[in-house]
XYZ file of N, CA and C in Angstrom:
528
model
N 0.817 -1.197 0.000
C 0.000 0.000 0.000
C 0.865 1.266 0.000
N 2.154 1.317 0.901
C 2.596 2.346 0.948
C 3.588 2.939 -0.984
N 3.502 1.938 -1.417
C 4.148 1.833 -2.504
C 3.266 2.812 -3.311
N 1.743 2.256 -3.508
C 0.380 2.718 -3.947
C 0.393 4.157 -3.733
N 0.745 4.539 -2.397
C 0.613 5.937 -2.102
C 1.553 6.634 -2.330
N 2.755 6.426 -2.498
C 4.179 7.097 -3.164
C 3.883 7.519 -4.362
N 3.747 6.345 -5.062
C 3.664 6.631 -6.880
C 2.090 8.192 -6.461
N 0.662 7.653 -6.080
C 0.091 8.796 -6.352
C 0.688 10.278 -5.329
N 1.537 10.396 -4.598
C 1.955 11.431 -3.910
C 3.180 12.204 -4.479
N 3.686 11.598 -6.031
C 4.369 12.109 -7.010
C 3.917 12.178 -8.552
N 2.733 11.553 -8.739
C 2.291 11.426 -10.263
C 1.342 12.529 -10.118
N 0.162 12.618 -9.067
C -0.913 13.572 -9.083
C 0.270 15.268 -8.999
N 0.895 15.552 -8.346
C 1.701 16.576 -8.677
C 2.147 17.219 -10.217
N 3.100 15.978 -10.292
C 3.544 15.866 -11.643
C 2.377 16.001 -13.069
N 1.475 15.432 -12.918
C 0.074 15.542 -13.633
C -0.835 17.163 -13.836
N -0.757 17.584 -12.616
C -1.905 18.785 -12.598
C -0.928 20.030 -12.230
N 0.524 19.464 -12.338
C 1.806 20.826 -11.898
C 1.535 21.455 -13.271
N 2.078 22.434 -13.584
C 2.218 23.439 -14.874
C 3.465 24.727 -14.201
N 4.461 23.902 -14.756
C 6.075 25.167 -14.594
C 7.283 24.459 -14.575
N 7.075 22.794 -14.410
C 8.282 22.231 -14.062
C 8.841 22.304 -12.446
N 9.698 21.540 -12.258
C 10.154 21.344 -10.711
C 9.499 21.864 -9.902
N 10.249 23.598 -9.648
C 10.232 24.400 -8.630
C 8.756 24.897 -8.525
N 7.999 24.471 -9.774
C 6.614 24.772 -9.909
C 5.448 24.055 -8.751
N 6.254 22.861 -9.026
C 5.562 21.375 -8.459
C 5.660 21.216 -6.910
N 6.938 21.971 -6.340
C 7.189 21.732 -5.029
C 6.271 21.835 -4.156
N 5.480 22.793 -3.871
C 4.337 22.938 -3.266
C 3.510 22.034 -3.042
N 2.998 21.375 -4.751
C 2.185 20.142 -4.382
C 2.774 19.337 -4.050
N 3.989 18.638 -4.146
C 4.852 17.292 -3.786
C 4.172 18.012 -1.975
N 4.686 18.992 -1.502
C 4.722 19.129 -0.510
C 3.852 19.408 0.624
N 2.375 19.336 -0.366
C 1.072 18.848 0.352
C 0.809 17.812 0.474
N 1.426 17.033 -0.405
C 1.427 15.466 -0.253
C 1.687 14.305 0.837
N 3.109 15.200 0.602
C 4.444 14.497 1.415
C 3.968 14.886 3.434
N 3.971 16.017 3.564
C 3.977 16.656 4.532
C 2.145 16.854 4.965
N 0.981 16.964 4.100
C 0.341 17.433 4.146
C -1.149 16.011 4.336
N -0.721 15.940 3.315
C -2.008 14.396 3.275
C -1.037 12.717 4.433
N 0.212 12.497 3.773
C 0.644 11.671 4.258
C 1.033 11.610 5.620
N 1.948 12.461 5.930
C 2.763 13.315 7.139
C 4.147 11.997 6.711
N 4.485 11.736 5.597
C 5.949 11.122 5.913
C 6.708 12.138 6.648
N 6.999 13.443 6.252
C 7.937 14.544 6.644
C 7.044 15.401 7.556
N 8.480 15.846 8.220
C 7.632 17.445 8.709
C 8.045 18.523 7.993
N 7.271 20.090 7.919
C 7.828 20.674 7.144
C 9.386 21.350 7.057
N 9.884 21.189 7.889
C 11.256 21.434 8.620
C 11.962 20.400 8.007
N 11.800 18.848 7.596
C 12.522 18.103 7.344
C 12.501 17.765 5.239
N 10.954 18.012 4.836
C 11.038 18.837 3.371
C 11.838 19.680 3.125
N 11.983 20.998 4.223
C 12.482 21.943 3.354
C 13.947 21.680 3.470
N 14.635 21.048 4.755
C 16.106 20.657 4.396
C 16.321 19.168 3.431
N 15.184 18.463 2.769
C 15.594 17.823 1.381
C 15.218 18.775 0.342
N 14.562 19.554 0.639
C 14.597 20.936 -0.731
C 15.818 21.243 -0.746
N 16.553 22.139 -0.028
C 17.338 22.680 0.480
C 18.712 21.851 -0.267
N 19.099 20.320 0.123
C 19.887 19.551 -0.365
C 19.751 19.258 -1.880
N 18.653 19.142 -2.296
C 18.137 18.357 -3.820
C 18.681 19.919 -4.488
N 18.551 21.051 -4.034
C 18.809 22.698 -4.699
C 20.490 22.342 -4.682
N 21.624 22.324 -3.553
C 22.271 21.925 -4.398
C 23.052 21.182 -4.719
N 22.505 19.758 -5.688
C 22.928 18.875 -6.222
C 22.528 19.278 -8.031
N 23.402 18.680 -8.900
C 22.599 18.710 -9.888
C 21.620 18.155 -10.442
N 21.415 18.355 -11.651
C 19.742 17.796 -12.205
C 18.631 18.439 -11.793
N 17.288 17.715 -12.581
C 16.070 18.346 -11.713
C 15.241 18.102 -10.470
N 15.142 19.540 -9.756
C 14.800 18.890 -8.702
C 13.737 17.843 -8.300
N 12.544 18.010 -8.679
C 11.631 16.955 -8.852
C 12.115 15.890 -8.082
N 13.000 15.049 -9.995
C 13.072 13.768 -9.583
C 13.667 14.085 -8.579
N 15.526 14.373 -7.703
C 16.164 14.205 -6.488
C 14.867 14.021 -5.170
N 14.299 15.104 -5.263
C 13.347 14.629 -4.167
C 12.563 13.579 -4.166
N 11.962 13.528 -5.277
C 11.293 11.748 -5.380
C 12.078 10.769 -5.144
N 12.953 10.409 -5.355
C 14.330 9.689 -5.293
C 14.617 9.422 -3.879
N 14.821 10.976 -3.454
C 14.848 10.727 -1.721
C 13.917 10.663 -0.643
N 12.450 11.705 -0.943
C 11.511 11.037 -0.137
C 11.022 9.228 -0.182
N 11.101 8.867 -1.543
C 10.966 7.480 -1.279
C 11.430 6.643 -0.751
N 12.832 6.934 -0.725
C 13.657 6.334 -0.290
C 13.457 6.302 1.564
N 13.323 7.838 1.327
C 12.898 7.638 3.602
C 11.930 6.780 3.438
N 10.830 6.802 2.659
C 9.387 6.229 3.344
C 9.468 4.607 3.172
N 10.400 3.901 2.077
C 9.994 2.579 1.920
C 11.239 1.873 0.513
N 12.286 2.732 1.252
C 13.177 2.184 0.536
C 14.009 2.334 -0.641
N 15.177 1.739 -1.474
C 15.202 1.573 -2.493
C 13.533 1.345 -3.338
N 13.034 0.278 -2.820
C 11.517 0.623 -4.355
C 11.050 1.310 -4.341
N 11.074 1.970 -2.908
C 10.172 3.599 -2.981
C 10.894 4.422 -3.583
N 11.879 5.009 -3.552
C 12.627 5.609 -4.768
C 12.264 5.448 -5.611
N 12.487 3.785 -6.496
C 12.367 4.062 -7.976
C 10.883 4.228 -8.344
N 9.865 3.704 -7.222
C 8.387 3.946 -7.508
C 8.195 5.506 -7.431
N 8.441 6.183 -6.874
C 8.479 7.853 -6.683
C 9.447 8.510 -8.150
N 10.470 7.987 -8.013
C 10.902 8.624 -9.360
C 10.013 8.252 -10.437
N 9.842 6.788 -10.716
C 9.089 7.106 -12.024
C 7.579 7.322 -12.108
N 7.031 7.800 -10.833
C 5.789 8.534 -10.488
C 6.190 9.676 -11.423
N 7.376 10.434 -11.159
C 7.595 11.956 -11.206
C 7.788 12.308 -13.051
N 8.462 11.051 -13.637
C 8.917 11.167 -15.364
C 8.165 10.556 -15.846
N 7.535 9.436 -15.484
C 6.263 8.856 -16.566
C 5.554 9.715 -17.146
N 4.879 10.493 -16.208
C 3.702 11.643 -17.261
C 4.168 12.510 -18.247
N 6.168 12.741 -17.923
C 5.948 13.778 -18.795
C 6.386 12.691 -20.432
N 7.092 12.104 -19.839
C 7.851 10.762 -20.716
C 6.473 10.563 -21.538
N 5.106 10.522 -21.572
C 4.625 9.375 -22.029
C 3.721 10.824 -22.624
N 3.461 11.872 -21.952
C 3.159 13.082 -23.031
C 4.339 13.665 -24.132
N 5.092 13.268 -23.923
C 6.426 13.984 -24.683
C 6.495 12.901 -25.997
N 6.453 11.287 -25.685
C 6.325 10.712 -26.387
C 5.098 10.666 -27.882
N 3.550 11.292 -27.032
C 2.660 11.554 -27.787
C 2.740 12.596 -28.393
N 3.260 14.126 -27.827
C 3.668 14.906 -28.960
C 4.549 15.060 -30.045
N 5.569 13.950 -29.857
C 6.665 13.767 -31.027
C 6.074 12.976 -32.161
N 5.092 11.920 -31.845
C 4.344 11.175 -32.438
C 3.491 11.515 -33.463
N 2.785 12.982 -32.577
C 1.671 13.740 -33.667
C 3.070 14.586 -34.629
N 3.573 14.831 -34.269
C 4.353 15.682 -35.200
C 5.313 14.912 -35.941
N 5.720 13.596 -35.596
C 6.177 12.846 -36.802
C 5.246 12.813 -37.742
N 4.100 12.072 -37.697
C 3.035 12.131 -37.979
C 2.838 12.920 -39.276
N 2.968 14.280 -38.960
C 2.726 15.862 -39.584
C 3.987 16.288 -39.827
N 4.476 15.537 -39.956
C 5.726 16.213 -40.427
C 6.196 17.159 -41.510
N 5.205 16.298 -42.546
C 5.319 17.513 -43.689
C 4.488 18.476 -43.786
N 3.536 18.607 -42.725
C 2.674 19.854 -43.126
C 3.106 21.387 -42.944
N 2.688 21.522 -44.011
C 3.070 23.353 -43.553
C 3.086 23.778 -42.318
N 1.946 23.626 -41.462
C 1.621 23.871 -40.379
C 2.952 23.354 -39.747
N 3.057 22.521 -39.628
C 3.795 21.825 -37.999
C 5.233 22.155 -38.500
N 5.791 22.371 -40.040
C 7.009 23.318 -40.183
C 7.399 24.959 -40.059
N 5.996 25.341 -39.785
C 6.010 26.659 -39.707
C 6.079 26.944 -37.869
N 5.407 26.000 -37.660
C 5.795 25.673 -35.908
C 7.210 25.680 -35.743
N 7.604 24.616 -35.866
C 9.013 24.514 -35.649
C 10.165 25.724 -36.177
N 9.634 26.572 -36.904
C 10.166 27.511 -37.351
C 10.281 28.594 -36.282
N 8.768 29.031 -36.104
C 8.967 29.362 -34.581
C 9.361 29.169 -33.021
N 9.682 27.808 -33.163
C 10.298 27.448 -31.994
C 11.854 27.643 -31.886
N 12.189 27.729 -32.943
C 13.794 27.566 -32.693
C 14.069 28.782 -32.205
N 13.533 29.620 -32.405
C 13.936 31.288 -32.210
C 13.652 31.106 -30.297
N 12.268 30.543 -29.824
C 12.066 30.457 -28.321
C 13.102 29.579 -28.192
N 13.644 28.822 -28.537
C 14.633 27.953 -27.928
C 16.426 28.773 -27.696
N 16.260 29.033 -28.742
C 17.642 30.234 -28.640
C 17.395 31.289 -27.793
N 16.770 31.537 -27.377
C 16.665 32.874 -26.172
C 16.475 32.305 -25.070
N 15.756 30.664 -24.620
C 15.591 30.321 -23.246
C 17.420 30.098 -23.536
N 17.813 29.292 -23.920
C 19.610 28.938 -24.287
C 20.602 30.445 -23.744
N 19.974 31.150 -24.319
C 20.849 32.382 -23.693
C 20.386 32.660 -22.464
N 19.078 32.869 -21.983
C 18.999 32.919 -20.936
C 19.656 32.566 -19.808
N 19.139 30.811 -19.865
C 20.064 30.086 -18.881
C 21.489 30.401 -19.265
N 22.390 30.833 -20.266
C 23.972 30.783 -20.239
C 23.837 32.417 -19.357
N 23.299 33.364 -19.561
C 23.357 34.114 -18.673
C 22.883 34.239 -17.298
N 21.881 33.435 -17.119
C 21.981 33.018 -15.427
C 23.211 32.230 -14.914
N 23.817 31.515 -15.736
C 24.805 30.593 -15.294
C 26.155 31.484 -14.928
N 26.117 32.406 -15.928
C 27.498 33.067 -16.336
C 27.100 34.497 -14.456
N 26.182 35.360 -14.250
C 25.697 36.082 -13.252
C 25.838 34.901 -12.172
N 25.177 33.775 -11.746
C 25.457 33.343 -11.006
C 27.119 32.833 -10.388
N 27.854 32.689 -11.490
C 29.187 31.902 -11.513
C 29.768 33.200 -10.999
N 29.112 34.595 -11.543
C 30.515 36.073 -10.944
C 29.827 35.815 -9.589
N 28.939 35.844 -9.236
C 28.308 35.902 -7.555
C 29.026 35.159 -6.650
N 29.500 33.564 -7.431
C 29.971 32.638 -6.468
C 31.474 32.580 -6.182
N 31.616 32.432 -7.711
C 33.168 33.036 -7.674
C 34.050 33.622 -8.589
N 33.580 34.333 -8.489
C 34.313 35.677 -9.141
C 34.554 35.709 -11.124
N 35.160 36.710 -11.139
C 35.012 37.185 -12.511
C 36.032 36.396 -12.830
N 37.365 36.213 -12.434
C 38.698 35.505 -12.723
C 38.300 34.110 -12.783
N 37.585 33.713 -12.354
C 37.579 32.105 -12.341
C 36.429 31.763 -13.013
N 35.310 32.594 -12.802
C 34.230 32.091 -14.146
C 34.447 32.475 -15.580
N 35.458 33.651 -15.507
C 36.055 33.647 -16.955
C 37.310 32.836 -17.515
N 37.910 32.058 -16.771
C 38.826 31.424 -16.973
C 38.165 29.839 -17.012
N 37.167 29.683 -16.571
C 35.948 28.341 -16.737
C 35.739 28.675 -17.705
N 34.986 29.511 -18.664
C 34.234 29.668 -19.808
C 34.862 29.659 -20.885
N 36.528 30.393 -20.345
C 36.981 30.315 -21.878
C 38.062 29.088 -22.263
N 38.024 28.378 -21.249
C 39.252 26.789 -21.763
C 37.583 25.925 -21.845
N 36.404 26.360 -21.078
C 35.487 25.169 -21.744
C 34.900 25.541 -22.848
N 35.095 26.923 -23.351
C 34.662 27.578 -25.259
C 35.744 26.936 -25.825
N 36.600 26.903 -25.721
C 37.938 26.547 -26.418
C 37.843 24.801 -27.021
N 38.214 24.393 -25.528
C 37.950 22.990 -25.268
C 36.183 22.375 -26.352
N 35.638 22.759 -26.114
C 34.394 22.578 -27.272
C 34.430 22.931 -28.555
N 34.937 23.876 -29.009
C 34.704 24.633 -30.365
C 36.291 24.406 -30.820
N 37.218 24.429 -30.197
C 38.758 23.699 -31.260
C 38.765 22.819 -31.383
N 38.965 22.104 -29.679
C 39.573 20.278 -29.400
C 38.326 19.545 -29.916
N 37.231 19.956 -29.669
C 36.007 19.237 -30.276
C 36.131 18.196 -28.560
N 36.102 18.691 -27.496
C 36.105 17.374 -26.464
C 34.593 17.446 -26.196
N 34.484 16.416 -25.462
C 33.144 15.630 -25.336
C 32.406 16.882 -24.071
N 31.513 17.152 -24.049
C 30.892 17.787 -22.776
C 30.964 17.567 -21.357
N 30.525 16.247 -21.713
C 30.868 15.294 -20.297
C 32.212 15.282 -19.786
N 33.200 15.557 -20.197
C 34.983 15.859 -20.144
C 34.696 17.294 -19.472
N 34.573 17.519 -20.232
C 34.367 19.283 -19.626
C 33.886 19.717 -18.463
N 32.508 19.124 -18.119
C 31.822 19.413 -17.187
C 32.495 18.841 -15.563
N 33.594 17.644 -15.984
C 33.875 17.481 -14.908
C 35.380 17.525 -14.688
N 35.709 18.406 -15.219
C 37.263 19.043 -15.700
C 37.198 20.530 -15.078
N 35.613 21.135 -15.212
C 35.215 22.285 -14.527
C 34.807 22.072 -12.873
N 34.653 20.827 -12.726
C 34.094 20.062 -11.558
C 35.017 19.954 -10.092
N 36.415 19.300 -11.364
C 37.290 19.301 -10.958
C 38.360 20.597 -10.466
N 38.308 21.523 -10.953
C 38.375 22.753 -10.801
C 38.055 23.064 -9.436
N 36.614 23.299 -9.787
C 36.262 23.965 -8.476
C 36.697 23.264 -7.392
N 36.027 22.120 -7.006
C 36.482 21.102 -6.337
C 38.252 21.944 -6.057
N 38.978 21.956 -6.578
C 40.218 22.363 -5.855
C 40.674 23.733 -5.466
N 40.308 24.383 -6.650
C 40.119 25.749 -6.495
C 38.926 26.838 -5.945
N 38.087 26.632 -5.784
C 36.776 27.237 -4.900
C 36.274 26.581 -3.989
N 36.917 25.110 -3.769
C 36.390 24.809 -2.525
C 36.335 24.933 -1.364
């Protein structure tokens, strides 16, 4: 049963949320704290608190880890894939209709317009990343991150995943 109530104390969120993660927290956290009482709110907000900063999205980390308090490894993976099924299995149906339509005017004139929203959320986040990185640590070291990982991408052609933890590694010695 408690399994039963995990999956719906992360799918009904995930289902009727509209914003992504930080959108959703609230409801995870009527759930969690509110209908169930696994947590208190003191003990949510320090796995908020932790899941903020780790990487990835927060969502899943917290599904991952409230399940895990309430009932284990299966509660984890039953809570995580409470949290990605809905979008997994809508994401799947919209690629579907638009394979589908692929050649229609319509759904190329879409995509025409999307690329332009996609290039400005892209800058966005590189400029939250780049403002956040002078906040944390400084102009010398987030510009000296940006420009051996521009380099490192656009000459050497290295893999991302190299990078990301070459920058990882970095900090880790140098800002830690």
């Amino acid at each position: 049963m408690i399994h039963w109530e995990l999956f719906l104390a992360f799918f009904i969120p995930n289902i009727i949320g509209y914003g992504g993660g930080p959108a959703i927290i609230p409801l995870i956290e009527a759930e969690v704290v509110g209908r169930y009482g696994w947590m208190t709110a003191q003990e949510f907000a320090e796995t908020l608190a932790l899941g903020n900063a780790l990487p990835s999205p927060i969502a899943t980390k917290m599904a991952g880890q409230i399940g895990f308090d309430v009932a284990g490894a299966s509660g984890a993976v039953v809570a995580v894939l409470a949290t990605v099924v809905p979008s997994l299995l809508l994401m799947l149906g919209a690629l579907g209709l638009l394979y589908r339509y692929r050649d229609s005017p319509r759904v190329k004139r879409m995509s025409q317009w999307v690329r332009p929203v996609i290039a400005m959320m892209m800058a966005w986040l590189t400029w939250s990343f780049f403002t956040e990185g002078l906040e944390t640590a400084g102009l010398v070291h987030t510009l000296l991150i940006g420009s051996l990982a521009a380099v490192a991408l656009l000459r050497l052609r290295i893999h991302p995943a190299f990078i990301v933890m070459a920058a990882l590694a970095y900090g880790g010695l140098f800002l830690g």
